[in-house]
PDB file of C-alpha atoms and ligand atoms in Angstrom:
ATOM      1  CA  MET O  17      75.162 159.907  73.843  1.00  0.00           C
ATOM      2  CA  THR O  18      78.694 158.352  74.089  1.00  0.00           C
ATOM      3  CA  ILE O  19      78.112 154.891  75.397  1.00  0.00           C
ATOM      4  CA  ASP O  20      80.804 152.169  74.976  1.00  0.00           C
ATOM      5  CA  ARG O  21      78.864 148.705  75.561  1.00  0.00           C
ATOM      6  CA  ARG O  22      81.274 145.889  76.428  1.00  0.00           C
ATOM      7  CA  SER O  23      80.106 142.343  76.879  1.00  0.00           C
ATOM      8  CA  PHE O  24      82.138 139.727  78.777  1.00  0.00           C
ATOM      9  CA  ALA O  25      81.586 135.905  78.831  1.00  0.00           C
ATOM     10  CA  ASP O  26      81.004 135.498  82.468  1.00  0.00           C
ATOM     11  CA  LYS O  27      80.927 137.464  85.820  1.00  0.00           C
ATOM     12  CA  THR O  28      84.643 136.726  86.719  1.00  0.00           C
ATOM     13  CA  THR O  29      85.978 137.893  83.420  1.00  0.00           C
ATOM     14  CA  LEU O  30      83.844 140.934  83.842  1.00  0.00           C
ATOM     15  CA  ALA O  31      85.055 141.601  87.327  1.00  0.00           C
ATOM     16  CA  ARG O  32      88.581 141.175  86.393  1.00  0.00           C
ATOM     17  CA  GLU O  33      88.468 143.613  83.394  1.00  0.00           C
ATOM     18  CA  LEU O  34      86.327 146.101  85.156  1.00  0.00           C
ATOM     19  CA  ALA O  35      88.860 146.050  88.179  1.00  0.00           C
ATOM     20  CA  GLU O  36      91.723 146.406  85.562  1.00  0.00           C
ATOM     21  CA  ALA O  37      89.813 149.371  84.009  1.00  0.00           C
ATOM     22  CA  VAL O  38      89.227 151.271  87.379  1.00  0.00           C
ATOM     23  CA  ALA O  39      92.725 150.473  88.475  1.00  0.00           C
ATOM     24  CA  ASP O  40      94.206 152.097  85.453  1.00  0.00           C
ATOM     25  CA  ARG O  41      92.214 155.210  86.335  1.00  0.00           C
ATOM     26  CA  ILE O  42      93.193 155.402  89.897  1.00  0.00           C
ATOM     27  CA  ARG O  43      96.871 154.908  88.959  1.00  0.00           C
ATOM     28  CA  SER O  44      96.525 157.783  86.251  1.00  0.00           C
ATOM     29  CA  ALA O  45      94.839 160.164  89.016  1.00  0.00           C
ATOM     30  CA  ILE O  46      97.582 159.407  91.493  1.00  0.00           C
ATOM     31  CA  GLU O  47     100.086 160.178  88.919  1.00  0.00           C
ATOM     32  CA  THR O  48      98.601 163.523  87.995  1.00  0.00           C
ATOM     33  CA  ARG O  49      96.973 164.629  91.219  1.00  0.00           C
ATOM     34  CA  GLY O  50      98.793 162.824  93.920  1.00  0.00           C
ATOM     35  CA  THR O  51      95.576 160.991  95.170  1.00  0.00           C
ATOM     36  CA  ALA O  52      92.614 159.061  93.487  1.00  0.00           C
ATOM     37  CA  ALA O  53      88.943 159.180  94.689  1.00  0.00           C
ATOM     38  CA  ILE O  54      86.506 156.550  93.496  1.00  0.00           C
ATOM     39  CA  ALA O  55      82.655 156.332  94.059  1.00  0.00           C
ATOM     40  CA  VAL O  56      81.243 153.071  93.843  1.00  0.00           C
ATOM     41  CA  SER O  57      77.486 151.361  93.930  1.00  0.00           C
ATOM     42  CA  GLY O  58      76.192 148.925  96.451  1.00  0.00           C
ATOM     43  CA  GLY O  59      73.779 146.102  95.859  1.00  0.00           C
ATOM     44  CA  SER O  60      74.387 142.501  94.811  1.00  0.00           C
ATOM     45  CA  THR O  61      76.374 143.027  91.606  1.00  0.00           C
ATOM     46  CA  PRO O  62      79.484 144.612  92.580  1.00  0.00           C
ATOM     47  CA  ALA O  63      81.068 141.906  94.946  1.00  0.00           C
ATOM     48  CA  LYS O  64      83.257 140.078  92.370  1.00  0.00           C
ATOM     49  CA  PHE O  65      84.306 143.360  91.116  1.00  0.00           C
ATOM     50  CA  PHE O  66      85.137 144.688  94.629  1.00  0.00           C
ATOM     51  CA  GLN O  67      87.369 141.497  95.292  1.00  0.00           C
ATOM     52  CA  ALA O  68      89.182 141.866  92.093  1.00  0.00           C
ATOM     53  CA  LEU O  69      89.875 145.377  92.545  1.00  0.00           C
ATOM     54  CA  GLY O  70      90.956 145.261  96.135  1.00  0.00           C
ATOM     55  CA  LYS O  71      93.653 142.554  95.391  1.00  0.00           C
ATOM     56  CA  THR O  72      95.222 144.901  92.807  1.00  0.00           C
ATOM     57  CA  LYS O  73      98.655 145.235  93.948  1.00  0.00           C
ATOM     58  CA  ASP O  74     100.123 147.939  91.875  1.00  0.00           C
ATOM     59  CA  ILE O  75      98.032 150.655  93.358  1.00  0.00           C
ATOM     60  CA  ASP O  76      99.361 153.137  95.980  1.00  0.00           C
ATOM     61  CA  TRP O  77      96.159 152.423  98.012  1.00  0.00           C
ATOM     62  CA  ALA O  78      97.337 154.957 100.591  1.00  0.00           C
ATOM     63  CA  ARG O  79      96.550 157.513  98.295  1.00  0.00           C
ATOM     64  CA  VAL O  80      93.181 156.321  97.397  1.00  0.00           C
ATOM     65  CA  VAL O  81      89.959 157.412  98.968  1.00  0.00           C
ATOM     66  CA  VAL O  82      86.823 155.482  98.503  1.00  0.00           C
ATOM     67  CA  THR O  83      83.090 156.542  98.753  1.00  0.00           C
ATOM     68  CA  LEU O  84      79.645 155.335  97.846  1.00  0.00           C
ATOM     69  CA  VAL O  85      77.467 156.719  95.140  1.00  0.00           C
ATOM     70  CA  ASP O  86      74.564 155.945  97.648  1.00  0.00           C
ATOM     71  CA  GLU O  87      73.557 154.380 100.837  1.00  0.00           C
ATOM     72  CA  ARG O  88      70.645 152.917 102.481  1.00  0.00           C
ATOM     73  CA  TRP O  89      70.345 154.821 105.863  1.00  0.00           C
ATOM     74  CA  VAL O  90      71.329 152.075 107.978  1.00  0.00           C
ATOM     75  CA  ASP O  91      74.552 151.465 110.217  1.00  0.00           C
ATOM     76  CA  GLU O  92      77.298 148.920 109.062  1.00  0.00           C
ATOM     77  CA  THR O  93      75.988 146.368 111.309  1.00  0.00           C
ATOM     78  CA  ASN O  94      72.848 146.027 109.055  1.00  0.00           C
ATOM     79  CA  ASP O  95      73.225 143.606 106.058  1.00  0.00           C
ATOM     80  CA  ARG O  96      71.606 146.154 103.905  1.00  0.00           C
ATOM     81  CA  SER O  97      74.470 148.525 104.407  1.00  0.00           C
ATOM     82  CA  ASN O  98      76.616 149.421 101.322  1.00  0.00           C
ATOM     83  CA  ALA O  99      79.461 150.430 103.622  1.00  0.00           C
ATOM     84  CA  LEU O 100      79.472 146.985 105.112  1.00  0.00           C
ATOM     85  CA  LEU O 101      79.787 145.510 101.517  1.00  0.00           C
ATOM     86  CA  VAL O 102      82.523 147.908 100.576  1.00  0.00           C
ATOM     87  CA  ASN O 103      84.486 147.112 103.769  1.00  0.00           C
ATOM     88  CA  GLU O 104      83.864 143.456 103.498  1.00  0.00           C
ATOM     89  CA  LYS O 105      84.684 142.851  99.730  1.00  0.00           C
ATOM     90  CA  LEU O 106      86.751 145.802  98.524  1.00  0.00           C
ATOM     91  CA  LEU O 107      88.914 147.226 101.467  1.00  0.00           C
ATOM     92  CA  GLN O 108      90.571 143.990 102.332  1.00  0.00           C
ATOM     93  CA  GLY O 109      94.341 143.089 101.431  1.00  0.00           C
ATOM     94  CA  PRO O 110      96.272 145.747  99.660  1.00  0.00           C
ATOM     95  CA  ALA O 111      93.196 147.983  99.555  1.00  0.00           C
ATOM     96  CA  ALA O 112      92.750 148.000 103.393  1.00  0.00           C
ATOM     97  CA  VAL O 113      94.720 151.017 103.863  1.00  0.00           C
ATOM     98  CA  ALA O 114      92.460 153.135 101.352  1.00  0.00           C
ATOM     99  CA  ARG O 115      90.532 155.836 103.270  1.00  0.00           C
ATOM    100  CA  PHE O 116      86.677 155.160 103.242  1.00  0.00           C
ATOM    101  CA  PHE O 117      84.041 158.087 103.242  1.00  0.00           C
ATOM    102  CA  PRO O 118      80.795 156.691 104.473  1.00  0.00           C
ATOM    103  CA  LEU O 119      77.484 158.350 103.736  1.00  0.00           C
ATOM    104  CA  TYR O 120      75.643 157.131 106.768  1.00  0.00           C
ATOM    105  CA  SER O 121      76.291 159.622 109.546  1.00  0.00           C
ATOM    106  CA  GLY O 122      73.956 158.245 112.255  1.00  0.00           C
ATOM    107  CA  GLY O 123      70.373 158.343 113.568  1.00  0.00           C
ATOM    108  CA  GLU O 124      67.102 156.657 112.221  1.00  0.00           C
ATOM    109  CA  GLU O 125      66.432 158.932 109.373  1.00  0.00           C
ATOM    110  CA  PRO O 126      68.596 161.073 107.041  1.00  0.00           C
ATOM    111  CA  SER O 127      67.793 164.210 108.735  1.00  0.00           C
ATOM    112  CA  ASP O 128      68.819 167.778 107.448  1.00  0.00           C
ATOM    113  CA  ASP O 129      71.720 167.866 110.303  1.00  0.00           C
ATOM    114  CA  ALA O 130      72.646 164.299 109.259  1.00  0.00           C
ATOM    115  CA  VAL O 131      72.998 164.871 105.918  1.00  0.00           C
ATOM    116  CA  ALA O 132      74.856 168.328 106.398  1.00  0.00           C
ATOM    117  CA  LYS O 133      77.326 166.193 108.373  1.00  0.00           C
ATOM    118  CA  THR O 134      77.826 163.714 105.712  1.00  0.00           C
ATOM    119  CA  ASN O 135      78.329 166.707 103.081  1.00  0.00           C
ATOM    120  CA  ARG O 136      80.887 168.365 105.337  1.00  0.00           C
ATOM    121  CA  LEU O 137      82.788 165.126 105.241  1.00  0.00           C
ATOM    122  CA  LEU O 138      82.226 164.725 101.287  1.00  0.00           C
ATOM    123  CA  GLY O 139      83.531 168.409 100.893  1.00  0.00           C
ATOM    124  CA  ASP O 140      87.005 166.698 101.629  1.00  0.00           C
ATOM    125  CA  LEU O 141      86.669 164.534  98.689  1.00  0.00           C
ATOM    126  CA  PRO O 142      89.381 165.160  95.906  1.00  0.00           C
ATOM    127  CA  LYS O 143      87.674 166.464  92.699  1.00  0.00           C
ATOM    128  CA  PRO O 144      87.212 164.926  90.131  1.00  0.00           C
ATOM    129  CA  PHE O 145      86.753 161.323  90.765  1.00  0.00           C
ATOM    130  CA  ALA O 146      89.040 159.036  89.242  1.00  0.00           C
ATOM    131  CA  ALA O 147      86.249 156.677  88.489  1.00  0.00           C
ATOM    132  CA  VAL O 148      82.477 156.414  89.298  1.00  0.00           C
ATOM    133  CA  VAL O 149      81.015 152.774  89.000  1.00  0.00           C
ATOM    134  CA  LEU O 150      77.163 152.854  88.675  1.00  0.00           C
ATOM    135  CA  GLY O 151      74.700 149.894  88.920  1.00  0.00           C
ATOM    136  CA  MET O 152      71.071 149.861  87.662  1.00  0.00           C
ATOM    137  CA  GLY O 153      67.901 148.430  88.982  1.00  0.00           C
ATOM    138  CA  ASN O 154      65.355 146.828  86.599  1.00  0.00           C
ATOM    139  CA  ASP O 155      63.137 149.854  87.505  1.00  0.00           C
ATOM    140  CA  GLY O 156      65.616 152.096  85.772  1.00  0.00           C
ATOM    141  CA  HIS O 157      67.121 153.477  88.788  1.00  0.00           C
ATOM    142  CA  THR O 158      70.778 154.085  89.296  1.00  0.00           C
ATOM    143  CA  ALA O 159      72.588 155.366  92.513  1.00  0.00           C
ATOM    144  CA  SER O 160      69.426 156.233  94.520  1.00  0.00           C
ATOM    145  CA  PHE O 161      67.658 158.044  91.483  1.00  0.00           C
ATOM    146  CA  PHE O 162      64.526 155.989  91.987  1.00  0.00           C
ATOM    147  CA  PRO O 163      61.314 156.471  90.037  1.00  0.00           C
ATOM    148  CA  GLY O 164      58.957 158.449  92.260  1.00  0.00           C
ATOM    149  CA  GLY O 165      61.658 159.678  94.404  1.00  0.00           C
ATOM    150  CA  ASP O 166      60.621 162.872  96.767  1.00  0.00           C
ATOM    151  CA  THR O 167      63.811 164.554  95.924  1.00  0.00           C
ATOM    152  CA  LEU O 168      64.547 163.121  92.365  1.00  0.00           C
ATOM    153  CA  ASP O 169      64.556 166.376  90.561  1.00  0.00           C
ATOM    154  CA  ALA O 170      67.111 167.953  93.137  1.00  0.00           C
ATOM    155  CA  ALA O 171      69.136 164.584  92.981  1.00  0.00           C
ATOM    156  CA  LEU O 172      69.381 165.068  89.193  1.00  0.00           C
ATOM    157  CA  SER O 173      70.191 168.783  89.110  1.00  0.00           C
ATOM    158  CA  GLU O 174      71.835 170.041  92.314  1.00  0.00           C
ATOM    159  CA  ALA O 175      75.501 170.360  93.095  1.00  0.00           C
ATOM    160  CA  GLY O 176      75.312 168.292  95.982  1.00  0.00           C
ATOM    161  CA  PRO O 177      77.466 166.500  97.053  1.00  0.00           C
ATOM    162  CA  ALA O 178      74.602 164.390  98.521  1.00  0.00           C
ATOM    163  CA  LEU O 179      70.979 164.603  99.550  1.00  0.00           C
ATOM    164  CA  ALA O 180      68.234 162.386 101.196  1.00  0.00           C
ATOM    165  CA  ILE O 181      65.778 160.540  99.127  1.00  0.00           C
ATOM    166  CA  HIS O 182      62.747 158.574  99.832  1.00  0.00           C
ATOM    167  CA  ALA O 183      60.897 156.465  97.185  1.00  0.00           C
ATOM    168  CA  PRO O 184      58.330 153.601  96.748  1.00  0.00           C
ATOM    169  CA  GLY O 185      60.925 151.098  95.567  1.00  0.00           C
ATOM    170  CA  ALA O 186      63.909 152.249  97.520  1.00  0.00           C
ATOM    171  CA  GLY O 187      63.118 150.311 100.833  1.00  0.00           C
ATOM    172  CA  GLU O 188      65.022 152.388 103.562  1.00  0.00           C
ATOM    173  CA  ALA O 189      65.418 156.106 103.375  1.00  0.00           C
ATOM    174  CA  ARG O 190      68.442 156.829 101.286  1.00  0.00           C
ATOM    175  CA  ILE O 191      71.345 159.167 100.678  1.00  0.00           C
ATOM    176  CA  THR O 192      72.635 159.692  97.130  1.00  0.00           C
ATOM    177  CA  LEU O 193      75.506 161.693  95.687  1.00  0.00           C
ATOM    178  CA  THR O 194      73.701 164.073  93.194  1.00  0.00           C
ATOM    179  CA  LEU O 195      74.048 163.567  89.442  1.00  0.00           C
ATOM    180  CA  PRO O 196      76.146 166.647  88.847  1.00  0.00           C
ATOM    181  CA  ARG O 197      78.553 165.608  91.430  1.00  0.00           C
ATOM    182  CA  LEU O 198      78.831 162.029  90.271  1.00  0.00           C
ATOM    183  CA  LEU O 199      79.493 163.419  86.802  1.00  0.00           C
ATOM    184  CA  GLU O 200      82.560 165.379  88.154  1.00  0.00           C
ATOM    185  CA  THR O 201      84.645 162.244  87.236  1.00  0.00           C
ATOM    186  CA  ASP O 202      87.427 161.304  84.932  1.00  0.00           C
ATOM    187  CA  SER O 203      85.591 157.999  84.056  1.00  0.00           C
ATOM    188  CA  LEU O 204      82.099 156.475  84.380  1.00  0.00           C
ATOM    189  CA  PHE O 205      81.088 152.922  84.162  1.00  0.00           C
ATOM    190  CA  LEU O 206      77.905 151.114  84.466  1.00  0.00           C
ATOM    191  CA  HIS O 207      78.049 147.584  85.760  1.00  0.00           C
ATOM    192  CA  ILE O 208      74.955 145.492  85.025  1.00  0.00           C
ATOM    193  CA  GLU O 209      74.641 141.729  84.726  1.00  0.00           C
ATOM    194  CA  GLY O 210      71.995 139.271  83.257  1.00  0.00           C
ATOM    195  CA  ASP O 211      69.720 139.458  80.282  1.00  0.00           C
ATOM    196  CA  GLU O 212      67.002 141.342  82.128  1.00  0.00           C
ATOM    197  CA  LYS O 213      69.157 144.218  82.892  1.00  0.00           C
ATOM    198  CA  ALA O 214      70.460 144.279  79.272  1.00  0.00           C
ATOM    199  CA  GLN O 215      66.883 144.700  78.177  1.00  0.00           C
ATOM    200  CA  THR O 216      66.098 147.443  80.886  1.00  0.00           C
ATOM    201  CA  LEU O 217      69.256 149.316  79.578  1.00  0.00           C
ATOM    202  CA  ASP O 218      67.620 149.119  75.909  1.00  0.00           C
ATOM    203  CA  ARG O 219      64.442 150.497  77.204  1.00  0.00           C
ATOM    204  CA  ALA O 220      66.299 153.266  79.044  1.00  0.00           C
ATOM    205  CA  LEU O 221      68.165 153.972  75.857  1.00  0.00           C
ATOM    206  CA  ALA O 222      64.855 154.338  73.956  1.00  0.00           C
ATOM    207  CA  ASP O 223      62.792 157.524  74.123  1.00  0.00           C
ATOM    208  CA  GLY O 224      60.775 158.296  77.372  1.00  0.00           C
ATOM    209  CA  PRO O 225      60.815 160.395  80.347  1.00  0.00           C
ATOM    210  CA  VAL O 226      63.687 160.524  82.749  1.00  0.00           C
ATOM    211  CA  ALA O 227      61.067 160.421  85.602  1.00  0.00           C
ATOM    212  CA  ASP O 228      60.253 156.772  84.522  1.00  0.00           C
ATOM    213  CA  MET O 229      63.783 155.580  84.253  1.00  0.00           C
ATOM    214  CA  PRO O 230      66.060 158.055  86.058  1.00  0.00           C
ATOM    215  CA  VAL O 231      69.180 156.216  84.694  1.00  0.00           C
ATOM    216  CA  ARG O 232      68.287 158.087  81.356  1.00  0.00           C
ATOM    217  CA  ALA O 233      69.621 161.173  83.106  1.00  0.00           C
ATOM    218  CA  VAL O 234      73.093 159.508  83.158  1.00  0.00           C
ATOM    219  CA  LEU O 235      72.734 158.076  79.605  1.00  0.00           C
ATOM    220  CA  ARG O 236      71.618 161.467  78.132  1.00  0.00           C
ATOM    221  CA  SER O 237      74.151 163.490  80.101  1.00  0.00           C
ATOM    222  CA  GLY O 238      76.790 163.500  77.390  1.00  0.00           C
ATOM    223  CA  ALA O 239      79.218 162.017  79.759  1.00  0.00           C
ATOM    224  CA  PRO O 240      81.305 159.158  77.933  1.00  0.00           C
ATOM    225  CA  ILE O 241      80.161 156.033  79.930  1.00  0.00           C
ATOM    226  CA  SER O 242      81.400 152.323  79.463  1.00  0.00           C
ATOM    227  CA  VAL O 243      78.774 149.753  80.125  1.00  0.00           C
ATOM    228  CA  TYR O 244      80.187 146.539  81.416  1.00  0.00           C
ATOM    229  CA  TRP O 245      77.792 143.425  80.899  1.00  0.00           C
ATOM    230  CA  CYS O 246      77.703 139.718  81.103  1.00  0.00           C
ATOM    231  CA  PRO O 247      75.047 137.128  81.003  1.00  0.00           C
TER     232      PRO O 247
HETATM  233  O1  6PG M 330      72.147 150.820  97.152  1.00  0.00           O
HETATM  234  C1  6PG M 330      72.020 150.445  95.997  1.00  0.00           C
HETATM  235  O2  6PG M 330      71.195 149.503  95.980  1.00  0.00           O
HETATM  236  C2  6PG M 330      72.812 150.644  94.770  1.00  0.00           C
HETATM  237  O3  6PG M 330      73.638 151.613  94.838  1.00  0.00           O
HETATM  238  C3  6PG M 330      71.927 150.732  93.641  1.00  0.00           C
HETATM  239  O4  6PG M 330      72.137 151.788  93.012  1.00  0.00           O
HETATM  240  C4  6PG M 330      72.233 149.386  92.860  1.00  0.00           C
HETATM  241  O5  6PG M 330      73.472 149.689  92.051  1.00  0.00           O
HETATM  242  C5  6PG M 330      71.130 149.002  92.150  1.00  0.00           C
HETATM  243  O6  6PG M 330      70.036 148.861  92.935  1.00  0.00           O
HETATM  244  C6  6PG M 330      71.358 147.428  91.483  1.00  0.00           C
HETATM  245  O7  6PG M 330      71.349 146.740  92.593  1.00  0.00           O
HETATM  246  P1  6PG M 330      71.885 145.130  92.345  1.00  0.00           P
HETATM  247  O8  6PG M 330      73.110 145.327  91.987  1.00  0.00           O
HETATM  248  O9  6PG M 330      71.530 144.482  93.672  1.00  0.00           O
HETATM  249  O10 6PG M 330      70.824 144.510  91.219  1.00  0.00           O
END
C-alpha cells in the first residue's frame, strides 16, 4: 500500500497544488505520447481544483482528452450531471479546446445498448491515463463503487472500460469506469476535504471488507496513490 498523504492549509492551496501536479502529468504524457487523457470525479469537492487546472496556460490543451470516472445517468441540463460540472468549471479558458468524452449516452436508464455506446466512445481514449483524480464519499465509495452496488464485484474486477451500477446510496442509476480501467494510469490522486473524510479514510485504511468500503479496493490495489486533503 503506497499511499502518500498530503495535507494543505485550505481549499485554495490544495486546488492550486493538485492542479499543478495533474498539469505536470499532462505535460509529461503529451511529451512522451503526443496526447494526454485524464479522468476526473464529479460531486461537490472538485470545483476549485477544476478552475485552477483549467486556467493553466502552459498545457497544449488541444492534445488533452478529459473524461469522468463516473456519471449519474442524467443529461447535461440536469444539475446532478458531472459532465455539466466539468464543462462549467474545467473546460473553460485555455482548457476549453480540450476534448471531452462524456459517459451519459442518452435515455432514462443505462441500458446495455446505452452502455455499449459509451464504451465504443471510451475505446478511443488514449491509454494509460496521465492522471486519474478520485473523490470519496463518507460511506467509503469512490467513483460509483458504492456499498451494495448491484454490479460492484464486476466494477472492481472487469476490464471495462465502463458499466452501469445501481446502489442504495447512489441516487440515480450510475455509469462508472471499472477499477482495472482506472488503474491504467500514470498517476492516481484521491482528493478529499474536511475532517469527516479524513476519518473515513482512516477507517478505510483499517482492516475490513472491501464491500463495506469499496474505496479499499483502490487503497489495496498496490497502485501508488497521492491523497490530497485539507480541513
Ligand atoms: O459522481 C460522483 O458523486 C463522484 O464521482 C463521486 O465518486 C464523488 O467523488 C464522491 O461522491 C464525493 O462527492 P463529494 O465531492 O460531493 O463529497
